[in-house]
Short mmCIF file of C-alpha atoms in Angstrom, two decimals:
data_model
loop_
_atom_site.label_atom_id
_atom_site.label_comp_id
_atom_site.label_asym_id
_atom_site.label_seq_id
_atom_site.Cartn_x
_atom_site.Cartn_y
_atom_site.Cartn_z
CA LYS A 45 172.97 65.90 85.95
CA HIS A 46 175.50 68.48 84.79
CA PHE A 47 172.80 71.17 84.82
CA ARG A 48 171.84 70.33 88.42
CA GLU A 49 175.45 70.42 89.57
CA ALA A 50 176.05 73.75 87.85
CA VAL A 51 172.93 75.31 89.35
CA ASP A 52 173.72 73.94 92.81
CA ASP A 53 177.17 75.44 92.58
CA ILE A 54 175.65 78.82 91.72
CA LEU A 55 173.18 78.53 94.60
CA SER A 56 176.04 78.31 97.07
CA TYR A 57 176.88 81.93 96.18
CA MET A 58 173.24 82.99 96.34
CA GLN A 59 172.57 81.59 99.80
CA PRO A 60 173.29 84.81 101.72
CA ALA A 61 170.56 86.55 99.74
CA VAL A 62 167.94 83.82 99.63
CA THR A 63 168.17 82.91 103.31
CA GLU A 64 167.12 86.33 104.57
CA ASN A 65 163.40 85.64 104.13
CA VAL A 66 163.33 87.55 100.85
CA PRO A 67 159.90 87.08 99.30
CA SER A 68 159.42 85.81 95.80
CA THR A 69 160.42 88.08 92.96
CA ILE A 70 156.88 89.15 92.18
CA PHE A 71 156.61 90.73 95.63
CA LEU A 72 160.17 91.94 95.88
CA PRO A 73 159.34 95.65 95.41
CA ASN A 74 157.67 95.57 98.85
CA ALA A 75 160.60 93.88 100.58
CA ARG A 76 162.03 95.55 103.66
CA SER A 77 165.00 97.81 102.89
CA PRO A 78 165.50 96.59 99.31
CA ALA A 79 168.41 98.98 98.80
CA GLU A 80 170.42 96.98 101.31
CA LYS A 81 169.89 93.65 99.56
CA ASP A 82 171.56 92.17 96.50
CA LEU A 83 169.07 91.09 93.86
CA LEU A 84 170.25 87.64 92.72
CA LEU A 85 167.97 85.96 90.19
CA LEU A 86 167.98 83.00 87.81
CA ALA A 87 166.35 82.95 84.40
CA PRO A 88 164.49 79.85 83.23
CA VAL A 89 165.89 77.82 80.38
CA GLN A 90 164.44 79.36 77.27
CA VAL A 91 162.17 77.04 75.32
CA PRO A 92 163.29 77.27 71.69
CA LEU A 93 161.13 77.22 68.60
CA TYR A 94 161.75 73.53 67.88
CA ASP A 95 160.48 73.58 64.29
CA ALA A 96 163.00 76.27 63.31
CA LEU A 97 166.08 74.67 64.92
CA SER A 98 168.91 73.43 62.72
CA PRO A 99 169.42 69.63 62.57
CA SER A 100 172.49 69.79 64.80
CA ARG A 101 170.68 71.79 67.49
CA SER A 102 167.57 69.63 67.26
CA THR A 103 169.53 66.63 68.50
CA THR A 104 170.80 68.40 71.62
CA LEU A 105 167.95 70.80 72.47
CA THR A 106 165.13 68.32 72.92
CA PRO A 107 161.85 69.06 74.74
CA THR A 108 162.67 66.39 77.31
CA LYS A 109 165.94 68.03 78.32
CA ILE A 110 164.48 71.54 78.44
CA ASN A 111 161.50 70.40 80.54
CA GLN A 112 163.73 68.54 82.99
CA MET A 113 165.97 71.59 83.52
CA ASN A 114 162.99 73.90 84.06
CA SER A 115 161.35 71.34 86.36
CA TYR A 116 164.42 71.46 88.57
CA LEU A 117 164.20 75.26 88.64
CA HIS A 118 160.53 74.97 89.59
CA GLN A 119 161.54 72.77 92.49
CA LEU A 120 164.11 75.30 93.67
CA SER A 121 161.55 78.09 93.39
CA ALA A 122 158.96 76.12 95.35
CA ASP A 123 161.49 75.45 98.11
CA HIS A 124 162.42 79.20 98.20
CA ARG A 125 166.02 78.34 97.43
CA ALA A 126 166.18 80.56 94.34
CA GLU A 127 164.30 83.40 92.66
CA ILE A 128 163.35 82.57 89.05
CA ILE A 129 162.11 85.14 86.51
CA TRP A 130 159.31 83.01 85.11
CA SER A 131 157.87 85.94 83.18
CA TYR A 132 160.65 85.44 80.63
CA SER A 133 159.10 82.16 79.57
CA LEU A 134 155.63 83.67 79.28
CA MET A 135 156.81 86.51 77.06
CA ASN A 136 157.63 84.23 74.14
CA TRP A 137 155.52 81.17 74.87
CA GLN A 138 154.05 79.82 71.59
CA ARG A 139 154.78 83.06 69.76
CA LYS A 140 156.71 82.42 66.53
CA ARG A 141 157.26 86.12 65.90
CA ALA A 142 159.19 86.37 69.16
CA TYR A 143 162.07 84.28 67.76
CA GLU A 144 164.79 84.94 65.25
CA GLU A 145 165.19 82.68 62.24
CA SER A 146 167.45 80.36 64.22
CA GLY A 147 164.57 79.48 66.51
CA LEU A 148 166.92 79.71 69.50
CA HIS A 149 167.25 83.43 70.26
CA VAL A 150 164.43 85.91 70.72
CA VAL A 151 164.18 89.06 68.61
CA GLY A 152 165.59 92.34 69.85
CA SER A 153 162.24 93.82 70.95
CA VAL A 154 161.50 90.83 73.20
CA ALA A 155 165.02 90.89 74.61
CA SER A 156 164.58 94.59 75.40
CA ARG A 157 161.35 93.89 77.27
CA GLN A 158 163.05 91.14 79.24
CA ALA A 159 165.75 93.59 80.23
CA ASP A 160 163.06 96.11 81.20
CA VAL A 161 161.43 93.55 83.50
CA LEU A 162 164.69 92.98 85.34
CA LEU A 163 165.64 96.66 85.57
CA ASN A 164 162.16 97.75 86.61
CA LEU A 165 162.02 95.04 89.24
CA ARG A 166 165.07 96.49 90.90
CA CYS A 167 164.30 100.13 90.20
CA ASN A 168 160.72 99.93 91.44
CA ALA A 169 161.84 98.22 94.63
CA LEU A 170 164.04 101.21 95.39
CA ALA A 171 161.46 103.77 94.24
CA ALA A 172 158.63 102.28 96.29
CA SER A 173 160.72 102.05 99.45
CA SER A 174 159.92 105.63 100.45
CA GLY A 175 156.20 104.77 100.61
CA GLN A 176 155.05 108.39 100.53
CA TYR A 177 152.75 110.44 98.33
CA PRO A 178 152.94 111.07 95.46
CA PHE A 179 153.51 107.56 94.15
CA ASP A 180 155.12 108.77 90.95
CA ARG A 181 158.48 107.09 91.32
CA THR A 182 157.75 103.89 89.40
CA CYS A 183 160.10 103.08 86.54
CA CYS A 184 157.46 101.39 84.43
CA SER A 185 153.76 101.86 83.71
CA ASN A 186 151.26 99.05 83.21
CA TYR A 187 148.51 98.99 80.58
CA ASN A 188 149.78 101.83 78.46
CA ARG A 189 147.52 100.89 75.57
CA PRO A 190 143.74 101.19 75.38
CA GLY A 191 142.12 97.78 75.65
CA LEU A 192 138.60 96.43 75.42
CA VAL A 193 137.60 97.75 78.82
CA GLN A 194 138.90 101.23 78.10
CA TRP A 195 137.03 101.45 74.78
CA ALA A 196 133.83 100.17 76.37
CA MET A 197 134.16 102.77 79.10
CA LEU A 198 134.69 105.47 76.51
CA LEU A 199 131.36 104.68 74.83
CA LEU A 200 129.58 104.63 78.18
CA GLY A 201 131.22 107.65 79.73
CA LEU A 202 131.20 110.39 77.11
CA GLY A 203 129.09 112.48 79.47
CA ILE A 204 130.60 111.37 82.74
CA LEU A 205 133.84 112.87 83.94
CA PRO A 206 134.93 110.07 86.33
CA PHE A 207 134.45 107.38 83.70
CA ILE A 208 136.52 109.33 81.20
CA THR A 209 139.21 109.82 83.82
CA PHE A 210 139.36 106.04 84.31
CA ILE A 211 140.08 105.70 80.60
CA ALA A 212 142.67 108.44 80.81
CA ILE A 213 144.63 106.77 83.58
CA GLY A 214 144.25 103.42 81.87
CA GLY A 215 146.34 104.76 79.02
CA ALA A 216 143.82 105.82 76.38
CA SER A 217 144.40 109.51 77.16
CA LYS A 218 147.55 109.18 75.09
CA ILE A 219 145.18 109.09 72.12
CA LEU A 220 144.63 112.74 71.30
CA TRP A 221 140.92 112.74 70.51
CA ILE A 222 140.11 110.95 73.78
CA TYR A 223 142.23 113.45 75.68
CA GLU A 224 140.34 116.30 73.98
CA ILE A 225 137.02 114.87 75.20
CA ILE A 226 138.36 114.70 78.75
CA ARG A 227 139.47 118.31 78.66
CA LEU A 228 136.18 119.51 77.16
CA LEU A 229 134.19 117.71 79.86
CA VAL A 230 136.19 119.50 82.56
CA ALA A 231 135.67 122.80 80.74
CA SER A 232 131.92 122.13 80.47
CA TYR A 233 131.64 121.60 84.21
CA LEU A 234 133.57 124.79 84.95
CA PHE A 235 131.31 126.63 82.50
CA MET A 236 128.41 125.89 84.87
CA THR A 237 130.30 126.66 88.10
CA GLY A 238 128.43 128.73 90.65
CA SER A 239 126.54 126.76 93.33
CA ALA A 240 127.71 127.20 96.92
CA SER A 241 126.02 124.04 98.22
CA VAL A 242 127.74 121.94 95.55
CA LEU A 243 131.00 123.63 96.54
CA VAL A 244 130.65 122.46 100.15
CA ARG A 245 129.65 118.95 99.14
CA LEU A 246 132.47 118.74 96.59
CA ASN A 247 135.11 119.57 99.19
CA LEU A 248 133.92 117.26 101.96
CA LEU A 249 135.71 114.21 100.58
CA SER A 250 138.57 116.11 98.98
CA ALA A 251 139.42 117.89 102.22
CA LEU A 252 139.17 114.84 104.49
CA LEU A 253 140.67 112.06 102.36
CA PRO A 254 144.21 113.55 102.38
CA TYR A 255 144.39 112.93 106.13
CA ILE A 256 143.25 109.33 105.67
CA MET A 257 144.99 108.34 102.44
CA ARG A 258 148.19 110.41 102.96
CA THR A 259 147.69 112.44 99.80
CA ASN A 260 147.03 116.18 99.59
CA TYR A 261 144.18 118.45 98.57
CA LEU A 262 145.50 119.16 95.07
CA PHE A 263 145.71 115.43 94.38
CA TYR A 264 141.92 115.53 93.80
CA TYR A 265 142.49 118.45 91.44
CA PHE A 266 138.88 118.87 90.33
CA ALA A 267 137.66 119.99 93.78
CA PRO A 268 140.28 122.72 94.28
CA LEU A 269 139.86 123.79 90.65
CA VAL A 270 136.11 124.29 91.01
CA THR A 271 136.65 125.94 94.40
CA PHE A 272 139.16 128.39 92.94
CA TRP A 273 136.92 129.40 90.06
CA PHE A 274 133.89 129.70 92.33
CA ALA A 275 135.90 132.15 94.46
CA VAL A 276 136.85 134.08 91.31
CA ILE A 277 133.19 134.30 90.24
CA TYR A 278 132.05 135.27 93.73
CA PHE A 279 134.50 138.13 94.23
CA THR A 280 134.15 139.33 90.64
CA MET A 281 130.38 139.69 91.00
CA ARG A 282 130.45 140.91 94.62
CA ILE A 283 132.92 143.76 94.21
CA GLY A 284 130.92 146.80 93.11
CA ARG A 285 127.73 144.76 93.11
CA SER A 286 125.62 147.90 93.52
CA ARG A 287 126.52 148.80 89.93
CA ASN A 288 125.96 145.35 88.43
CA ASP A 289 122.88 146.71 86.65
CA SER A 290 125.25 148.59 84.35
CA THR A 291 126.22 146.29 81.50
CA VAL A 292 129.34 148.29 80.64
CA PHE A 293 130.55 148.20 84.25
CA LEU A 294 129.79 144.48 84.56
CA PHE A 295 131.61 143.57 81.37
CA SER A 296 134.54 145.78 82.35
CA LYS A 297 135.10 144.14 85.71
CA VAL A 298 134.77 140.66 84.19
CA LEU A 299 137.49 141.63 81.70
CA LEU A 300 139.63 143.08 84.52
CA SER A 301 139.17 139.89 86.55
CA ALA A 302 140.27 137.77 83.58
CA MET A 303 143.38 139.89 83.16
CA MET A 304 144.29 139.68 86.85
CA VAL A 305 143.79 135.90 87.11
CA THR A 306 145.75 135.36 83.91
CA ALA A 307 148.64 137.43 85.28
CA LEU A 308 148.43 135.60 88.60
CA THR A 309 148.74 132.27 86.79
CA ILE A 310 151.30 132.83 84.07
CA VAL A 311 153.63 135.46 85.58
CA PRO A 312 156.47 133.57 87.32
CA GLY A 313 156.90 134.18 91.01
CA ILE A 314 153.38 135.19 92.08
CA LEU A 315 151.97 131.73 92.70
CA GLU A 316 155.30 130.67 94.21
CA LYS A 317 155.04 133.41 96.85
CA ILE A 318 151.41 132.55 97.60
CA PHE A 319 152.23 128.87 98.05
CA LEU A 320 155.22 129.82 100.23
CA ILE A 321 152.92 131.82 102.52
CA LEU A 322 150.54 128.86 102.74
CA ARG A 323 153.42 126.57 103.61
CA ILE A 324 154.69 128.87 106.38
CA THR A 325 151.33 129.80 107.90
CA CYS A 326 149.23 126.67 107.32
CA HIS A 327 151.81 123.90 106.77
CA ILE A 328 150.37 123.30 103.29
CA HIS A 329 152.69 121.73 100.73
CA TRP A 330 151.23 122.04 97.25
CA ASN A 331 152.82 121.60 93.84
CA VAL A 332 152.80 125.03 92.21
CA VAL A 333 153.76 123.65 88.78
CA GLU A 334 150.80 121.24 88.77
CA TRP A 335 148.40 123.92 89.96
CA ARG A 336 149.54 126.42 87.30
CA PHE A 337 149.03 123.74 84.65
CA ARG A 338 145.49 122.93 85.85
CA VAL A 339 144.38 126.54 86.01
CA PHE A 340 145.86 127.45 82.63
CA LEU A 341 144.04 124.63 80.82
CA ASP A 342 140.65 126.23 81.60
CA MET A 343 141.73 129.86 81.88
CA PHE A 344 138.84 131.50 80.00
CA ILE A 345 135.91 129.04 79.96
CA VAL A 346 134.61 130.32 83.31
CA TYR A 347 134.56 133.91 82.05
CA VAL A 348 132.75 132.78 78.92
CA GLY A 349 130.16 131.19 81.19
CA MET A 350 129.84 134.42 83.19
CA LEU A 351 129.35 136.52 80.07
CA ALA A 352 126.85 134.01 78.65
CA GLY A 353 124.84 134.29 81.86
CA VAL A 354 124.92 138.11 81.75
CA ILE A 355 123.83 138.18 78.10
CA TYR A 356 120.98 135.74 78.81
CA VAL A 357 119.68 137.84 81.70
CA ARG A 358 119.92 141.09 79.73
CA VAL A 359 118.13 139.67 76.68
CA LEU A 360 115.44 138.19 78.93
CA ASP A 361 114.96 141.57 80.60
CA SER A 362 114.63 143.19 77.18
CA LEU A 363 111.96 140.69 76.15
CA GLN A 364 110.00 141.20 79.38
CA LYS A 365 110.44 144.94 79.91
CA GLY A 366 110.89 146.08 76.32
CA ARG A 367 114.16 147.95 76.95
CA THR A 368 117.51 147.56 78.77
CA ASP A 369 120.42 149.88 79.58
CA TYR A 370 122.28 148.81 76.46
CA GLU A 371 120.79 149.07 72.99
CA VAL A 372 122.50 145.98 71.60
CA PHE A 373 120.39 143.70 73.81
CA ASP A 374 117.23 145.38 72.59
CA ILE A 375 118.37 144.68 69.02
CA VAL A 376 119.06 141.04 69.92
CA ALA A 377 115.62 140.72 71.48
CA LYS A 378 114.01 142.29 68.42
CA TYR A 379 115.67 139.92 65.96
CA LEU A 380 115.90 136.96 68.31
CA ARG A 381 114.35 134.44 65.91
CA LEU A 382 116.82 135.25 63.12
CA ILE A 383 119.77 135.31 65.52
CA ARG A 384 118.69 131.95 66.92
CA VAL A 385 118.74 130.39 63.46
CA ILE A 386 122.20 131.83 62.76
CA PHE A 387 123.57 130.54 66.07
CA VAL A 388 122.09 127.07 65.55
CA MET A 389 123.62 126.84 62.07
CA ALA A 390 126.98 127.97 63.45
CA SER A 391 126.72 125.43 66.27
CA LEU A 392 126.25 122.67 63.72
CA VAL A 393 129.39 123.75 61.87
CA ILE A 394 131.70 124.41 64.85
CA PRO A 395 132.05 120.83 66.22
CA PRO A 396 133.33 119.27 62.94
CA ALA A 397 135.47 122.36 62.33
CA PHE A 398 136.87 122.02 65.85
CA TRP A 399 137.58 118.36 65.18
CA ALA A 400 139.40 119.15 61.93
CA LEU A 401 141.42 121.92 63.60
CA THR A 402 142.56 119.81 66.52
CA ARG A 403 143.66 117.04 64.18
CA ARG A 404 146.54 119.33 63.28
CA SER A 405 147.96 119.02 66.80
CA PRO A 406 150.72 116.40 66.81
CA ASN A 407 150.22 115.51 70.49
CA LYS A 408 148.34 116.51 73.60
CA TYR A 409 151.07 118.89 74.72
CA ASP A 410 150.48 121.02 71.64
CA TYR A 411 146.73 120.77 72.19
CA ASN A 412 147.14 121.93 75.80
CA TRP A 413 148.44 125.25 74.50
CA TRP A 414 145.30 125.76 72.38
CA GLN A 415 142.84 124.40 74.97
CA PRO A 416 142.15 127.66 76.93
CA TYR A 417 141.36 129.58 73.74
CA ILE A 418 139.28 127.10 71.74
CA SER A 419 137.47 125.03 74.41
CA PRO A 420 134.57 127.56 74.70
CA LEU A 421 133.59 126.92 71.07
CA PRO A 422 132.30 123.31 71.37
CA VAL A 423 130.90 124.02 74.85
CA LEU A 424 128.84 126.96 73.59
CA SER A 425 127.78 124.94 70.56
CA TYR A 426 126.41 122.19 72.77
CA MET A 427 124.63 124.72 74.97
CA ILE A 428 122.98 126.38 71.97
CA LEU A 429 121.92 123.11 70.35
CA ARG A 430 120.63 121.76 73.66
CA ASN A 431 118.38 124.82 74.11
CA SER A 432 117.44 125.31 70.46
CA ASN A 433 114.41 123.05 70.57
CA ARG A 434 111.79 122.21 73.18
CA HIS A 435 112.26 118.47 72.65
CA PHE A 436 116.02 118.76 73.11
CA ARG A 437 115.53 120.68 76.36
CA ASN A 438 113.05 118.19 77.80
CA TYR A 439 114.90 114.99 76.93
CA HIS A 440 117.69 113.56 79.04
CA SER A 441 119.38 110.24 79.69
CA TRP A 442 118.21 108.64 82.92
CA ILE A 443 121.49 106.79 83.43
CA PHE A 444 123.50 109.99 83.12
CA ALA A 445 121.02 111.77 85.39
CA TRP A 446 121.41 109.06 88.03
CA LEU A 447 125.18 109.12 87.80
CA GLY A 448 125.14 112.90 87.88
CA LYS A 449 123.71 112.76 91.38
CA CYS A 450 126.87 111.08 92.63
CA SER A 451 129.36 112.34 90.03
CA LEU A 452 131.29 114.40 92.59
CA GLU A 453 131.86 111.30 94.70
CA THR A 454 132.69 109.05 91.75
CA PHE A 455 135.35 111.50 90.61
CA THR A 456 136.99 111.54 94.04
CA LEU A 457 136.60 107.88 94.99
CA GLN A 458 137.86 106.61 91.63
CA TYR A 459 141.39 107.39 92.84
CA HIS A 460 141.09 104.70 95.51
CA ILE A 461 138.63 102.14 94.07
CA TRP A 462 139.31 101.98 90.33
CA LEU A 463 142.85 103.32 90.31
CA ALA A 464 145.97 102.59 92.34
CA GLY A 465 149.45 103.93 92.97
CA ASP A 466 148.23 107.55 93.19
CA THR A 467 146.56 107.23 89.73
CA LYS A 468 149.71 105.77 88.18
CA GLY A 469 148.07 102.39 87.60
CA LEU A 470 144.82 100.42 87.64
CA LEU A 471 143.66 98.54 90.71
CA ARG A 472 144.06 94.81 90.15
CA LEU A 473 142.36 92.15 92.26
CA GLY A 474 144.39 89.24 90.93
CA ILE A 475 141.35 86.94 90.96
CA LEU A 476 142.03 83.59 89.29
CA ASP A 477 145.50 84.96 88.56
CA ARG A 478 144.47 86.06 85.07
CA GLU A 479 146.62 88.41 83.05
CA GLY A 480 146.02 90.53 79.98
CA SER A 481 142.69 91.94 78.82
CA SER A 482 140.66 89.07 80.30
CA GLY A 483 142.03 89.76 83.77
CA ARG A 484 141.36 93.50 83.45
CA LEU A 485 137.83 92.81 82.22
CA LEU A 486 137.13 90.57 85.21
CA ASP A 487 138.45 93.22 87.59
CA PHE A 488 136.30 95.83 85.86
CA VAL A 489 133.15 93.71 86.15
CA LEU A 490 133.74 93.11 89.87
CA LEU A 491 134.97 96.58 90.86
CA THR A 492 132.50 98.75 88.97
CA PRO A 493 129.32 97.74 90.88
CA ILE A 494 131.20 98.15 94.16
CA PHE A 495 132.52 101.52 93.01
CA LEU A 496 129.07 102.79 92.01
CA TRP A 497 127.43 101.45 95.17
CA VAL A 498 129.99 103.11 97.42
CA SER A 499 129.78 106.35 95.44
CA TRP A 500 125.98 106.42 95.63
CA HIS A 501 125.87 105.93 99.40
CA THR A 502 128.74 108.34 99.91
CA ALA A 503 126.81 110.91 97.89
CA SER A 504 123.81 110.40 100.16
CA ALA A 505 126.01 110.92 103.22
CA THR A 506 127.74 114.01 101.83
CA THR A 507 124.38 115.49 100.82
CA THR A 508 123.12 115.08 104.39
CA LEU A 509 126.30 116.58 105.83
CA THR A 510 126.06 119.48 103.39
CA LYS A 511 122.54 120.25 104.62
CA TRP A 512 123.83 120.26 108.19
CA ILE A 513 126.61 122.67 107.24
CA ILE A 514 124.49 125.04 105.13
CA ASP A 515 121.41 124.91 107.41
CA PRO A 516 121.66 122.75 110.55
CA ARG A 517 117.92 123.06 111.20
CA GLU A 518 117.08 121.59 107.80
CA GLY A 519 119.62 118.84 108.34
CA ARG A 520 118.09 118.06 111.71
CA ARG A 521 114.59 117.91 110.23
CA ASP A 522 115.77 115.46 107.56
CA ALA A 523 117.50 113.28 110.13
CA GLU A 524 114.44 113.30 112.41
CA SER A 525 112.13 112.37 109.55
CA GLU A 526 114.32 109.38 108.73
CA THR A 527 114.32 108.13 112.32
CA THR A 528 110.64 108.70 113.15
CA GLU A 529 109.78 105.02 112.85
CA LEU A 530 112.68 104.00 115.06
CA ASP A 531 111.61 106.38 117.83
CA GLY A 532 108.49 104.34 118.46
CA HIS A 533 110.48 101.15 118.99
CA PHE A 534 113.47 102.31 121.01
CA SER A 535 113.70 104.46 124.11
CA SER A 536 116.60 105.68 126.23
CA PRO A 537 116.05 104.85 129.93
CA ARG A 538 117.45 107.29 132.47
CA LEU A 539 120.39 106.21 134.56
CA LYS A 540 119.77 105.52 138.21
CA SER A 541 122.40 108.03 139.29
CA GLU A 542 120.51 110.79 137.45
CA GLU A 543 117.28 109.84 139.17
CA ALA A 544 118.90 109.66 142.57
CA HIS A 545 120.78 112.96 142.49
CA PRO A 546 119.23 115.23 139.85
CA SER A 547 119.89 118.46 141.75
CA ASN A 548 123.63 117.83 142.16
CA ARG A 549 124.15 117.33 138.46
CA ARG A 550 121.90 120.24 137.56
CA VAL A 551 123.85 122.71 139.69
CA GLY A 552 127.28 121.48 138.56
CA ARG A 553 126.46 121.57 134.87
CA ARG A 554 124.40 124.78 134.67
CA SER A 555 127.23 127.14 133.71
CA MET A 556 128.76 124.67 131.26
CA LEU A 557 125.42 124.06 129.58
CA SER A 558 124.84 127.78 129.30
CA PHE A 559 128.19 128.29 127.55
CA VAL A 560 127.68 125.30 125.26
CA GLY A 561 124.19 126.49 124.45
CA ARG A 562 125.39 129.94 123.42
CA LEU A 563 128.19 128.46 121.32
CA LYS A 564 125.80 126.00 119.73
CA GLY A 565 123.35 128.76 118.91
CA LEU A 566 126.10 130.86 117.33
CA ILE A 567 127.26 127.98 115.17
CA GLU A 568 123.72 127.06 114.13
CA ASP A 569 122.70 130.63 113.27
CA ASP A 570 125.76 131.76 111.33
CA LEU A 571 127.12 129.92 108.27
CA LYS A 572 130.34 131.95 108.37
CA THR A 573 131.00 130.79 111.93
CA ARG A 574 130.49 127.17 110.95
CA LEU A 575 132.88 127.49 108.02
CA PHE A 576 135.43 129.28 110.21
CA VAL A 577 135.29 126.45 112.78
CA MET A 578 135.79 123.86 110.03
CA LEU A 579 138.77 125.73 108.60
CA ALA A 580 140.25 126.06 112.07
CA VAL A 581 139.98 122.30 112.58
CA LEU A 582 141.70 121.69 109.22
CA TRP A 583 144.43 124.16 110.18
CA VAL A 584 145.12 122.23 113.39
CA LEU A 585 145.13 118.94 111.48
CA ASN A 586 147.68 120.32 109.02
CA TRP A 587 150.13 121.03 111.82
CA THR A 588 149.52 117.82 113.75
CA TYR A 589 149.24 115.43 110.78
CA THR A 590 152.32 113.30 110.16
#
């Protein structure tokens, strides 16, 4: 009775807040104008650890009394007359270690987490009120420890970049060796960079999703990163291409390119001016600090890939023709068997040595400094071991091969199917209202097939669109072959107005059709024109997008 009267008296002061249709506390961060509202909450009566209570407290703090008081609070919560922080009760429910020796008060760590819940509830409500990208204003982060799902995904996704990224966002990237694997996978992909068709396909989603999801192009950092390094490779090899047969000249301009890109990245002020020009001319707002970080992490792996390709071609020429323009390649070709054995032995030693070396890094920030300089070592080791034996070259994993066909789409779509809050959290379905690892496992089981299905069909669509962009005639042939069976079943009858007055329409549309036909022919015949039209459309969207 006294408890009810005391609570009712408190509610009289809370009425202005609870009568404004404020949703329950769990949804309060999405309330309208939270900064203008007072956050008035009640905590449930804490259930003590009855076995540890002193005799005097045991007589007054009985289960019956505690349950009756909390039942009344449940009634108030159900009637939307008060907001109760029920998570407090769940944090120490049936957990002996959560209590002090008295059995009445919780330990300091639990009390700190209870305070965090309350502060984050209010802070996140204010932070989320802006509702704009990037969603990096949350005051707390869920699932900051690797759980069962994350470890399972690690074992499955060692060769799949999107799967590893899911683990990274889930919190396991805070473990250094997992973070190293993520970084080496990115470096391995950049090592193989060089296909123009993949470049177009990669950017289809990354260039269009920002207008739909209210993000920006750099948010899907892998696409712009690959695009940047493809441009570096293209211009490095194109400039002075008539002298590319000279090994000395080719190596020299690769070295010069590396020096220029390094200066462009690490010298303060250069990127800032470039991004300022983009903002003024194209209305592009990119984070220069984030971009500099991404480029620096893989500063030299692309050049290592270029040099590896040059060396391979030169040695192959020496084997086929008997002599090249540089004597060292002839020597390599002559002693190729011995050199192969030496390289294979070194490749067997480098991975464990790399592992032992990186164990000296105290955290991933220290490792990031070493990453550009040491990442080529394990990548080259894998390449050498993979090609050291005919059986190794011919064997592959069918599951990784299948996923590789849609890996570009899985990497991009993971941000909106697996992840949430602009990669700051994991997407939760809330099915059966389960919490903890069991709830995350259920979400994983339900979301992953959907994610892979959507990625696979999106990959099919982007592949078709890429064919249309690279060669419209090939894209048309593919589309016609897919619809051949339908053509026999469906026909398009002519409109009566066209049959009645064909000459009128023919005369009125002749000049327009002639212009459209010439424009269509120009777009179909010239890839540069098609790309220019696409960039022009994106430029207009940048200025009109709000």
